Amino acid sequence: MAGLKEDPFLETNDIIETREGAEIKDAVIDKLGEEGSQGDREMAPPAGNSIHRSGSRPQLDLSKAAIQGNSEDRDPTILLPNQSDDISHLALDIGGSLIKLVYFSRHEDRPINDRRKKTVKERLGVSNGNRRSYPILGGRLHFVKFETRKINECLDFISSKQLHLGGIDSHGWLSETPANCNAVIKATGGGAYKFAELFKERLGVSLDKEDEMDCLVAGANFLLKAIRHEAFTHMEGHKEFVQIDQNDLFPYLLVNIGSGVSMIKVDSDGKFERVSGTNVGGGTYWGLGRLLTKCKSFDELLELSQRGDNRTIDMLVGDIYGGMDYSKIGLSASTIASSFGKAISEKKELEDYRPEDISLSLLRMISYNIGQISYLNALRFGLKRIFFGGFFIRGHAYTMDTISFAVHFWSKGEAQAMFLRHEGFLGALGAFMSYEKHGLDDLMVHQLVERFPMGAPYTGGKIHGPPLGDLNEKISWMEKFVLKGTEITAPVPMAPSGTTGLGGFEVPSSKGGTLRSDASALNVGVLHLVPTLEVFPLLADPKMYEPNTIDLSDHNELEYWFTVLSEHLPDLVDKAVASEGGTDDAKRRGDAFARAFSAHLARLMEEPAAYGKLGLANLLELREECLREFHFVDAYRSIKQRENEASLAVLPDLLMELDSMTEETRLLTLVEGVLAANIFDWGSRACVDLYHKGTIIEIYRMSRNKMQRPWRVDDFDVFKERMLGNPCPHKRALLFVDNSGADIVLGMLPLARELLRRGTEVVLVANSLPALNDVTAMELPDIVAEAAKHCDILRRAAEAGGLLVDAMINTLDGSKENSSSVPLMVVENGCGSPCIDLRQVSSELAAAAKDADLIILEGMGRALHTNFNARFKCDALKLAMVKNQRLAEKLIKGKIYDCVCRYEPAS
Ligand SMILES: CC(C)(COP(=O)(O)O)[C@@H](O)C(=O)NCCC(=O)O
Ligand SMILES: [Mn+2]
């Protein structure tokens, strides 16, 4: 999902004074007043055009602050043009080996004076959601870790980002601590005590210590409720995400494997009990392992285990029973009868055993023991689920397999071990949650979007530390690799999943590739908290909804789409660089983008589930996000403009032609037109090749001439029956539009016009942000205005919908009721991808859906790659031309350029 443009929301406890006049000040103060806690607020003396800045809280630059839009509004938007710093706060978990940081940042998005948005909000009754009651929403949560022995790097990072300056006070607002007072940061873990003085000395902050167990549980509860793909099973190298029903989460057993092991029965939020534990944990593995193998680090020890064969040192059932199973009690010959048991009967010294074998034997001994005790405790309390977390696991495939095997073995397949993607961050997240009233615990799954910035493929392994924030930093980072001549494929390779070992009694089947010892670091993105996102209300069964049609867990499929995207890359970079004027800077960014995206692909090829459950839509979105990260805002801008102009020039002729037809022929021609015009897709290799062969209009004509029914999927007659055979027109249709140019101008707009003519309100649903050559919601009003010049139906409807400037004046006058037409409106969909995940859409779209009884999804991305199997509460028409041979074969047993017209009446 793309980052939505948010209205800026002023941090409420910032003391401000501007020179820009009382009006703004009053508005801001009003805002503060509404939030309630300004009674004892000190007012700073006006100093220049500045603000009172307290040393221990984030600084808002209110210079040139201005009210946007109507200053009479109860809740005016205030633009802070000079405010650029992230507003942040932070919580820590300082463990023996790692320091985990969770910090929040909110960059104030600049509002765009988008009148369409304002009118549509009025019309559809969209509110600002619930963000007013939650001070921190609308920002991002970052997860970073450092090695504890490098605590100074961590302190430098906190200081450079000024994370220590913004805590949250007891009202839940960013803290407003007077300059001479201590700022307080929530912290958990032993280091919160050990390093308290150091934090005081270096940063002038006090650490407010939170109980570790409380934090673990709070962190786990939040993750399990708020992150869709948080929990997974890991058996025999195969990772599978488990959908947790929020209403059926409790009770569960949380097993935290640190140096020692805690087993916590969690009954509800804040209600838990440490029911058991074991002193044989991660510390035991590392301690014994270090003594026995002379390994220098935990990671090295884990890595050794990957190449070990524990049969040389463990006593197996077969060793006792002369190679036979002890079948009477169900033990196979390869079952470990006694860990390290062989060492007693052999005349070998420590040096005679391979460190690899010792490490594996130890790992199994400890993991099995933990798995067994955990299961027994789950059994003791009748708990169905066991979640494992803690630094011992650190995303290590073989460790997870071993624990899973033990739970499976002892429970005779009744119980399953589950792991958490954010396992290392439970404590830090819990400490963050302990700030009061931040609203985080009220967030719903659909309001969280996880993104993986460029750093994601690189920041694992031995590299701990800050994500690369600044664009220049990122590019330099890439260039460093180029200079070194290092091929950037995910640089810390691990054995491909599936070969990570059986975890059972066999030896690991990994072929000895280097282990990514800290893979968990890579599996954690930045969590964007977007309170305005909603579940699309017309989904028939939101719980069962799965946006992706193509299952990328099929390796062939994965390989195919990765190749398609890799091959498309040079062309995309050319377009992106050209869209930014082809400057040296643009070339440098283009190059960095290509490398970053390739690295993501390589990382995902190696471990498809690294970023959560992977579908084709995620890959296509990742590409757009990656472009935006390197500041390519609209790579196809000029192509879109050119195609819009060419298509608008022939629109009047097309409309005339349509108007001369009978109703029935016209409806067919219109649907044909949509399908034919969907050929303008700059994301399809085949189509782009085609564009060299003629002008836009020639290609459009060719495509229309080739239209032949029956289409490969052809429900047109049923649709026609509903449209023409039913005297009652649809009340409101949502048209999910796709590409710019002919697609929107000659395809979807004429279809919209037909619906309007029949008395159906039409809402054009378009992307919030650019993706390939897709038309955006921002671009649509101009296109509609151009088209309306040639068409009365469109003009009146657009006026009624507030899309034309004159109409807006009417609307503001309150004269919309006098309009003689049903409205044509535009809403943004909340995303910036060629596909759409209907679990996370804009509040505008959700509001527009309330009265809709027909939805039309158009294009491969929205109707085939995603939503092909989606069911809706209202009538749905899915229209697309299949511009990829493989997809055509797979989805509709057809061939490239076949068409889909799937009509599904309300279910
Ligand atoms: C990116 C797209 C989903 C966009 O298609 P659209 O939604 O515009 O019809 C599509 O072009 C696509 O799947 N392209 C990759 C496959 C190919 O090049 O054949
Ligand atoms: Mn498209």
Coordinates of C-alpha atoms and ligand atoms in Angstrom, one line a residue, residues 678 680-683 737-740 743 771-775 833-835 858-862 883, ligand 2:
N678 CA -6.7 -1.7 -21.7
F680 CA -2.2 0.6 -23.1
D681 CA -0.1 -0.9 -20.3
W682 CA 3.5 0.2 -19.9
G683 CA 4.0 -2.5 -17.4
V737 CA -10.0 2.7 -13.3
D738 CA -6.6 1.6 -14.5
N739 CA -4.4 3.3 -17.1
S740 CA -4.1 6.8 -18.5
D743 CA -7.8 3.3 -21.3
A771 CA 2.2 3.5 -10.5
L772 CA 3.4 2.8 -14.0
N773 CA 1.1 4.6 -16.4
D774 CA -2.0 4.3 -14.2
V775 CA -4.1 7.4 -13.9
S833 CA 0.4 0.2 -6.9
P834 CA -0.9 -1.4 -10.1
C835 CA -2.9 -3.8 -7.9
E858 CA -10.6 -2.8 -14.6
G859 CA -7.2 -4.0 -15.7
M860 CA -4.8 -6.8 -15.1
G861 CA -3.5 -5.5 -11.8
R862 CA -6.8 -4.8 -10.1
K883 CA -1.3 -8.9 -21.7
Ligands
MN2 MN -2.2 -0.2 -15.2

